Amino acid sequence: MHSKALIVDDEDDIGLMVSRILTKEGLEADHVNRITAARIKVQEEKYQAYLLDLNLPDGTGFDLIPLIREQSPNARVIVISAHDGAYEMQRVAEEKVHSFIKKPFTKSQIIEAIQGLKSR
């Protein structure tokens, strides 16, 4: 079984770049740029990793976490955001997010966050 990741980021260039990194690492990657589209994907597909931006036109990546946990309780949730204030860090801890990656990020930070998913 191929491991799959869903990238939710309204910046299409970032979505494309992260998709390429994940694909090179052996994961299938889907990218959407709205919470609304992401909700549909989360309900239709099983992903092993979710890479969520926080600041989206129709909500925040945090809005998706309850649905992700319900649909894929063992999935890895990774937040990728430029917003790393006290509130965001508190929510990351409360939601038991696997990794927080600050924008701008490096390729190695993405690879490290998904480490071990290829072999699942």
Tab-separated table of N, CA and C in Angstrom:
chain	number	residue	atom	x	y	z
A	1	MET	N	0.839	-1.191	0.000
A	1	MET	CA	0.000	0.000	0.000
A	1	MET	C	0.877	1.245	0.000
A	2	HIS	N	0.549	2.159	-0.884
A	2	HIS	CA	1.269	3.429	-0.940
A	2	HIS	C	0.786	4.347	0.156
A	3	SER	N	1.709	5.010	0.823
A	3	SER	CA	1.323	6.033	1.780
A	3	SER	C	0.931	7.285	1.010
A	4	LYS	N	-0.088	7.955	1.523
A	4	LYS	CA	-0.604	9.145	0.857
A	4	LYS	C	-0.611	10.311	1.822
A	5	ALA	N	-0.419	11.501	1.263
A	5	ALA	CA	-0.431	12.725	2.057
A	5	ALA	C	-1.357	13.740	1.402
A	6	LEU	N	-2.039	14.506	2.242
A	6	LEU	CA	-2.863	15.610	1.756
A	6	LEU	C	-2.240	16.915	2.235
A	7	ILE	N	-1.975	17.802	1.278
A	7	ILE	CA	-1.417	19.113	1.571
A	7	ILE	C	-2.554	20.123	1.439
A	8	VAL	N	-2.765	20.911	2.496
A	8	VAL	CA	-3.804	21.940	2.477
A	8	VAL	C	-3.103	23.280	2.650
A	9	ASP	N	-2.934	23.998	1.543
A	9	ASP	CA	-2.238	25.282	1.571
A	9	ASP	C	-2.786	26.134	0.429
A	10	ASP	N	-3.156	27.380	0.730
A	10	ASP	CA	-3.740	28.232	-0.303
A	10	ASP	C	-2.696	28.813	-1.254
A	11	GLU	N	-1.421	28.643	-0.938
A	11	GLU	CA	-0.367	29.070	-1.858
A	11	GLU	C	-0.018	27.881	-2.750
A	12	ASP	N	-0.489	27.936	-3.994
A	12	ASP	CA	-0.332	26.791	-4.900
A	12	ASP	C	1.129	26.427	-5.150
A	13	ASP	N	2.021	27.430	-5.160
A	13	ASP	CA	3.439	27.119	-5.378
A	13	ASP	C	3.996	26.294	-4.222
A	14	ILE	N	3.554	26.584	-3.009
A	14	ILE	CA	4.000	25.788	-1.852
A	14	ILE	C	3.405	24.384	-1.946
A	15	GLY	N	2.131	24.287	-2.279
A	15	GLY	CA	1.496	22.973	-2.432
A	15	GLY	C	2.217	22.125	-3.459
A	16	LEU	N	2.578	22.732	-4.573
A	16	LEU	CA	3.276	22.022	-5.641
A	16	LEU	C	4.669	21.597	-5.186
A	17	MET	N	5.382	22.503	-4.512
A	17	MET	CA	6.729	22.184	-4.050
A	17	MET	C	6.697	21.039	-3.027
A	18	VAL	N	5.790	21.102	-2.050
A	18	VAL	CA	5.686	20.044	-1.046
A	18	VAL	C	5.261	18.737	-1.708
A	19	SER	N	4.348	18.797	-2.672
A	19	SER	CA	3.942	17.591	-3.413
A	19	SER	C	5.136	16.921	-4.070
A	20	ARG	N	5.976	17.723	-4.700
A	20	ARG	CA	7.172	17.177	-5.369
A	20	ARG	C	8.113	16.516	-4.379
A	21	ILE	N	8.318	17.171	-3.225
A	21	ILE	CA	9.202	16.602	-2.195
A	21	ILE	C	8.649	15.252	-1.745
A	22	LEU	N	7.355	15.209	-1.449
A	22	LEU	CA	6.739	13.972	-0.955
A	22	LEU	C	6.780	12.868	-1.998
A	23	THR	N	6.524	13.224	-3.247
A	23	THR	CA	6.550	12.237	-4.333
A	23	THR	C	7.947	11.637	-4.477
A	24	LYS	N	8.958	12.485	-4.403
A	24	LYS	CA	10.343	11.992	-4.483
A	24	LYS	C	10.684	11.081	-3.309
A	25	GLU	N	9.975	11.280	-2.190
A	25	GLU	CA	10.198	10.448	-0.998
A	25	GLU	C	9.321	9.188	-1.016
A	26	GLY	N	8.579	8.979	-2.107
A	26	GLY	CA	7.812	7.749	-2.249
A	26	GLY	C	6.371	7.807	-1.771
A	27	LEU	N	5.850	8.987	-1.491
A	27	LEU	CA	4.460	9.129	-1.085
A	27	LEU	C	3.632	9.660	-2.246
A	28	GLU	N	2.373	9.281	-2.267
A	28	GLU	CA	1.433	9.930	-3.177
A	28	GLU	C	0.988	11.201	-2.485
A	29	ALA	N	0.822	12.284	-3.244
A	29	ALA	CA	0.444	13.552	-2.625
A	29	ALA	C	-0.697	14.215	-3.379
A	30	ASP	N	-1.680	14.686	-2.620
A	30	ASP	CA	-2.771	15.493	-3.168
A	30	ASP	C	-2.655	16.877	-2.538
A	31	HIS	N	-3.056	17.893	-3.297
A	31	HIS	CA	-3.010	19.259	-2.780
A	31	HIS	C	-4.352	19.935	-3.027
A	32	VAL	N	-4.872	20.572	-1.995
A	32	VAL	CA	-6.058	21.423	-2.124
A	32	VAL	C	-5.733	22.763	-1.471
A	33	ASN	N	-6.481	23.806	-1.871
A	33	ASN	CA	-6.146	25.134	-1.353
A	33	ASN	C	-7.251	25.776	-0.518
A	34	ARG	N	-8.244	24.970	-0.116
A	34	ARG	CA	-9.330	25.464	0.726
A	34	ARG	C	-9.736	24.387	1.732
A	35	ILE	N	-10.237	24.845	2.879
A	35	ILE	CA	-10.743	23.933	3.914
A	35	ILE	C	-11.910	23.113	3.359
A	36	THR	N	-12.781	23.770	2.611
A	36	THR	CA	-13.961	23.094	2.056
A	36	THR	C	-13.554	21.895	1.205
A	37	ALA	N	-12.596	22.089	0.319
A	37	ALA	CA	-12.115	20.994	-0.539
A	37	ALA	C	-11.414	19.933	0.302
A	38	ALA	N	-10.688	20.368	1.324
A	38	ALA	CA	-9.966	19.432	2.189
A	38	ALA	C	-10.939	18.525	2.939
A	39	ARG	N	-12.062	19.086	3.421
A	39	ARG	CA	-13.057	18.271	4.144
A	39	ARG	C	-13.543	17.109	3.265
A	40	ILE	N	-13.778	17.406	2.002
A	40	ILE	CA	-14.240	16.366	1.072
A	40	ILE	C	-13.170	15.290	0.928
A	41	LYS	N	-11.926	15.707	0.703
A	41	LYS	CA	-10.817	14.758	0.550
A	41	LYS	C	-10.656	13.885	1.795
A	42	VAL	N	-10.715	14.505	2.981
A	42	VAL	CA	-10.529	13.777	4.235
A	42	VAL	C	-11.607	12.694	4.375
A	43	GLN	N	-12.825	12.992	3.921
A	43	GLN	CA	-13.919	12.027	4.025
A	43	GLN	C	-13.864	10.956	2.943
A	44	GLU	N	-13.311	11.290	1.784
A	44	GLU	CA	-13.291	10.343	0.660
A	44	GLU	C	-12.083	9.428	0.647
A	45	GLU	N	-10.951	9.885	1.170
A	45	GLU	CA	-9.695	9.151	1.054
A	45	GLU	C	-9.078	8.892	2.417
A	46	LYS	N	-8.213	7.888	2.476
A	46	LYS	CA	-7.437	7.633	3.693
A	46	LYS	C	-6.006	8.106	3.441
A	47	TYR	N	-5.592	9.071	4.207
A	47	TYR	CA	-4.233	9.596	4.116
A	47	TYR	C	-3.465	9.218	5.370
A	48	GLN	N	-2.168	9.035	5.221
A	48	GLN	CA	-1.318	8.739	6.368
A	48	GLN	C	-0.709	10.016	6.945
A	49	ALA	N	-0.745	11.096	6.158
A	49	ALA	CA	-0.211	12.373	6.628
A	49	ALA	C	-1.036	13.526	6.071
A	50	TYR	N	-1.185	14.528	6.917
A	50	TYR	CA	-1.888	15.751	6.541
A	50	TYR	C	-0.966	16.919	6.849
A	51	LEU	N	-0.654	17.719	5.833
A	51	LEU	CA	0.203	18.887	6.001
A	51	LEU	C	-0.688	20.116	5.862
A	52	LEU	N	-0.914	20.807	6.966
A	52	LEU	CA	-1.919	21.855	7.031
A	52	LEU	C	-1.325	23.237	7.222
A	53	ASP	N	-1.706	24.157	6.348
A	53	ASP	CA	-1.428	25.565	6.575
A	53	ASP	C	-2.470	26.043	7.586
A	54	LEU	N	-2.158	27.070	8.335
A	54	LEU	CA	-3.137	27.569	9.306
A	54	LEU	C	-4.016	28.653	8.725
A	55	ASN	N	-3.455	29.518	7.915
A	55	ASN	CA	-4.174	30.693	7.453
A	55	ASN	C	-4.708	30.467	6.040
A	56	LEU	N	-5.977	30.056	5.959
A	56	LEU	CA	-6.607	29.780	4.668
A	56	LEU	C	-7.793	30.719	4.481
A	57	PRO	N	-8.178	30.977	3.236
A	57	PRO	CA	-9.274	31.928	2.992
A	57	PRO	C	-10.597	31.528	3.663
A	58	ASP	N	-10.824	30.235	3.833
A	58	ASP	CA	-12.113	29.794	4.401
A	58	ASP	C	-11.975	29.127	5.761
A	59	GLY	N	-10.886	29.412	6.466
A	59	GLY	CA	-10.734	28.854	7.808
A	59	GLY	C	-9.277	28.644	8.153
A	60	THR	N	-9.057	27.770	9.121
A	60	THR	CA	-7.701	27.477	9.577
A	60	THR	C	-7.483	25.966	9.550
A	61	GLY	N	-6.226	25.573	9.379
A	61	GLY	CA	-5.913	24.148	9.379
A	61	GLY	C	-6.394	23.447	10.641
A	62	PHE	N	-6.439	24.180	11.759
A	62	PHE	CA	-6.932	23.588	13.004
A	62	PHE	C	-8.375	23.096	12.857
A	63	ASP	N	-9.155	23.761	11.995
A	63	ASP	CA	-10.562	23.376	11.789
A	63	ASP	C	-10.702	21.947	11.270
A	64	LEU	N	-9.683	21.470	10.581
A	64	LEU	CA	-9.731	20.134	9.973
A	64	LEU	C	-9.353	19.007	10.930
A	65	ILE	N	-8.623	19.340	11.984
A	65	ILE	CA	-8.049	18.287	12.837
A	65	ILE	C	-9.095	17.345	13.443
A	66	PRO	N	-10.228	17.833	13.978
A	66	PRO	CA	-11.220	16.874	14.520
A	66	PRO	C	-11.707	15.870	13.472
A	67	LEU	N	-11.950	16.334	12.257
A	67	LEU	CA	-12.395	15.440	11.183
A	67	LEU	C	-11.295	14.448	10.805
A	68	ILE	N	-10.066	14.931	10.736
A	68	ILE	CA	-8.926	14.053	10.427
A	68	ILE	C	-8.815	12.957	11.486
A	69	ARG	N	-8.897	13.344	12.753
A	69	ARG	CA	-8.782	12.366	13.845
A	69	ARG	C	-9.905	11.329	13.793
A	70	GLU	N	-11.086	11.781	13.395
A	70	GLU	CA	-12.236	10.880	13.289
A	70	GLU	C	-12.061	9.895	12.134
A	71	GLN	N	-11.609	10.386	10.982
A	71	GLN	CA	-11.484	9.570	9.778
A	71	GLN	C	-10.215	8.721	9.754
A	72	SER	N	-9.121	9.277	10.247
A	72	SER	CA	-7.816	8.609	10.198
A	72	SER	C	-7.091	8.837	11.523
A	73	PRO	N	-7.509	8.123	12.582
A	73	PRO	CA	-6.967	8.391	13.916
A	73	PRO	C	-5.450	8.237	14.031
A	74	ASN	N	-4.836	7.417	13.199
A	74	ASN	CA	-3.391	7.203	13.295
A	74	ASN	C	-2.583	8.065	12.346
A	75	ALA	N	-3.240	8.945	11.614
A	75	ALA	CA	-2.544	9.782	10.634
A	75	ALA	C	-1.649	10.803	11.330
A	76	ARG	N	-0.599	11.167	10.644
A	76	ARG	CA	0.330	12.182	11.126
A	76	ARG	C	-0.190	13.554	10.694
A	77	VAL	N	-0.315	14.465	11.650
A	77	VAL	CA	-0.765	15.826	11.355
A	77	VAL	C	0.438	16.758	11.505
A	78	ILE	N	0.731	17.470	10.422
A	78	ILE	CA	1.886	18.359	10.368
A	78	ILE	C	1.365	19.747	10.003
A	79	VAL	N	1.699	20.741	10.803
A	79	VAL	CA	1.292	22.112	10.512
A	79	VAL	C	2.470	22.829	9.873
A	80	ILE	N	2.185	23.507	8.751
A	80	ILE	CA	3.193	24.323	8.066
A	80	ILE	C	2.644	25.738	8.022
A	81	SER	N	3.280	26.655	8.743
A	81	SER	CA	2.723	28.003	8.829
A	81	SER	C	3.792	29.036	9.161
A	82	ALA	N	3.540	30.262	8.728
A	82	ALA	CA	4.396	31.376	9.119
A	82	ALA	C	3.986	31.888	10.501
A	83	HIS	N	2.803	31.503	10.933
A	83	HIS	CA	2.266	31.959	12.219
A	83	HIS	C	2.716	31.018	13.328
A	84	ASP	N	3.608	31.518	14.185
A	84	ASP	CA	4.127	30.668	15.259
A	84	ASP	C	4.101	31.383	16.596
A	85	GLY	N	3.044	32.148	16.817
A	85	GLY	CA	2.883	32.867	18.086
A	85	GLY	C	2.460	31.933	19.204
A	86	ALA	N	2.272	32.515	20.378
A	86	ALA	CA	1.908	31.723	21.564
A	86	ALA	C	0.596	30.973	21.350
A	87	TYR	N	-0.404	31.631	20.745
A	87	TYR	CA	-1.686	30.976	20.518
A	87	TYR	C	-1.522	29.751	19.617
A	88	GLU	N	-0.810	29.920	18.508
A	88	GLU	CA	-0.622	28.810	17.568
A	88	GLU	C	0.129	27.652	18.224
A	89	MET	N	1.169	27.977	18.969
A	89	MET	CA	1.956	26.923	19.621
A	89	MET	C	1.142	26.185	20.686
A	90	GLN	N	0.269	26.920	21.377
A	90	GLN	CA	-0.605	26.292	22.365
A	90	GLN	C	-1.588	25.342	21.679
A	91	ARG	N	-2.171	25.781	20.568
A	91	ARG	CA	-3.109	24.927	19.830
A	91	ARG	C	-2.402	23.688	19.263
A	92	VAL	N	-1.183	23.874	18.751
A	92	VAL	CA	-0.391	22.752	18.228
A	92	VAL	C	-0.220	21.694	19.325
A	93	ALA	N	0.089	22.150	20.539
A	93	ALA	CA	0.258	21.225	21.668
A	93	ALA	C	-1.070	20.570	22.044
A	94	GLU	N	-2.135	21.359	22.125
A	94	GLU	CA	-3.453	20.830	22.497
A	94	GLU	C	-3.958	19.796	21.493
A	95	GLU	N	-3.716	20.056	20.224
A	95	GLU	CA	-4.214	19.172	19.163
A	95	GLU	C	-3.288	17.983	18.930
A	96	LYS	N	-2.187	17.926	19.691
A	96	LYS	CA	-1.207	16.846	19.563
A	96	LYS	C	-0.711	16.700	18.124
A	97	VAL	N	-0.364	17.852	17.538
A	97	VAL	CA	0.183	17.891	16.185
A	97	VAL	C	1.556	17.234	16.215
A	98	HIS	N	1.823	16.400	15.219
A	98	HIS	CA	3.077	15.658	15.165
A	98	HIS	C	4.279	16.579	14.982
A	99	SER	N	4.163	17.517	14.034
A	99	SER	CA	5.271	18.438	13.747
A	99	SER	C	4.731	19.813	13.415
A	100	PHE	N	5.494	20.837	13.780
A	100	PHE	CA	5.206	22.198	13.350
A	100	PHE	C	6.398	22.660	12.540
A	101	ILE	N	6.140	23.065	11.311
A	101	ILE	CA	7.209	23.544	10.424
A	101	ILE	C	6.921	25.007	10.101
A	102	LYS	N	7.880	25.871	10.441
A	102	LYS	CA	7.697	27.293	10.196
A	102	LYS	C	8.076	27.643	8.758
A	103	LYS	N	7.207	28.443	8.111
A	103	LYS	CA	7.532	28.977	6.791
A	103	LYS	C	8.460	30.165	6.969
A	104	PRO	N	9.437	30.374	6.101
A	104	PRO	CA	9.840	29.470	5.018
A	104	PRO	C	10.532	28.231	5.592
A	105	PHE	N	10.354	27.113	4.918
A	105	PHE	CA	10.892	25.846	5.407
A	105	PHE	C	11.894	25.280	4.414
A	106	THR	N	12.598	24.246	4.857
A	106	THR	CA	13.551	23.587	3.970
A	106	THR	C	13.014	22.215	3.577
A	107	LYS	N	13.540	21.703	2.511
A	107	LYS	CA	13.176	20.360	2.042
A	107	LYS	C	13.417	19.325	3.148
A	108	SER	N	14.531	19.466	3.846
A	108	SER	CA	14.867	18.484	4.882
A	108	SER	C	13.865	18.509	6.038
A	109	GLN	N	13.271	19.676	6.341
A	109	GLN	CA	12.255	19.737	7.395
A	109	GLN	C	11.015	18.930	7.001
A	110	ILE	N	10.636	19.001	5.736
A	110	ILE	CA	9.485	18.229	5.250
A	110	ILE	C	9.808	16.735	5.311
A	111	ILE	N	10.972	16.363	4.825
A	111	ILE	CA	11.373	14.952	4.818
A	111	ILE	C	11.420	14.398	6.240
A	112	GLU	N	11.967	15.184	7.159
A	112	GLU	CA	12.045	14.741	8.554
A	112	GLU	C	10.643	14.520	9.142
A	113	ALA	N	9.701	15.395	8.816
A	113	ALA	CA	8.342	15.304	9.362
A	113	ALA	C	7.599	14.064	8.869
A	114	ILE	N	7.940	13.579	7.683
A	114	ILE	CA	7.250	12.406	7.134
A	114	ILE	C	8.076	11.125	7.281
A	115	GLN	N	9.190	11.226	7.973
A	115	GLN	CA	10.085	10.078	8.148
A	115	GLN	C	9.308	8.835	8.606
A	116	GLY	N	9.558	7.731	7.938
A	116	GLY	CA	8.944	6.467	8.342
A	116	GLY	C	7.606	6.172	7.700
A	117	LEU	N	7.031	7.133	7.005
A	117	LEU	CA	5.716	6.901	6.393
A	117	LEU	C	5.792	6.010	5.158
A	118	LYS	N	6.903	6.056	4.451
A	118	LYS	CA	7.019	5.277	3.210
A	118	LYS	C	6.866	3.779	3.477
A	119	SER	N	7.350	3.350	4.625
A	119	SER	CA	7.385	1.907	4.902
A	119	SER	C	6.063	1.370	5.458
A	120	ARG	N	5.101	2.246	5.704
A	120	ARG	CA	3.822	1.782	6.261
A	120	ARG	C	3.040	0.988	5.265
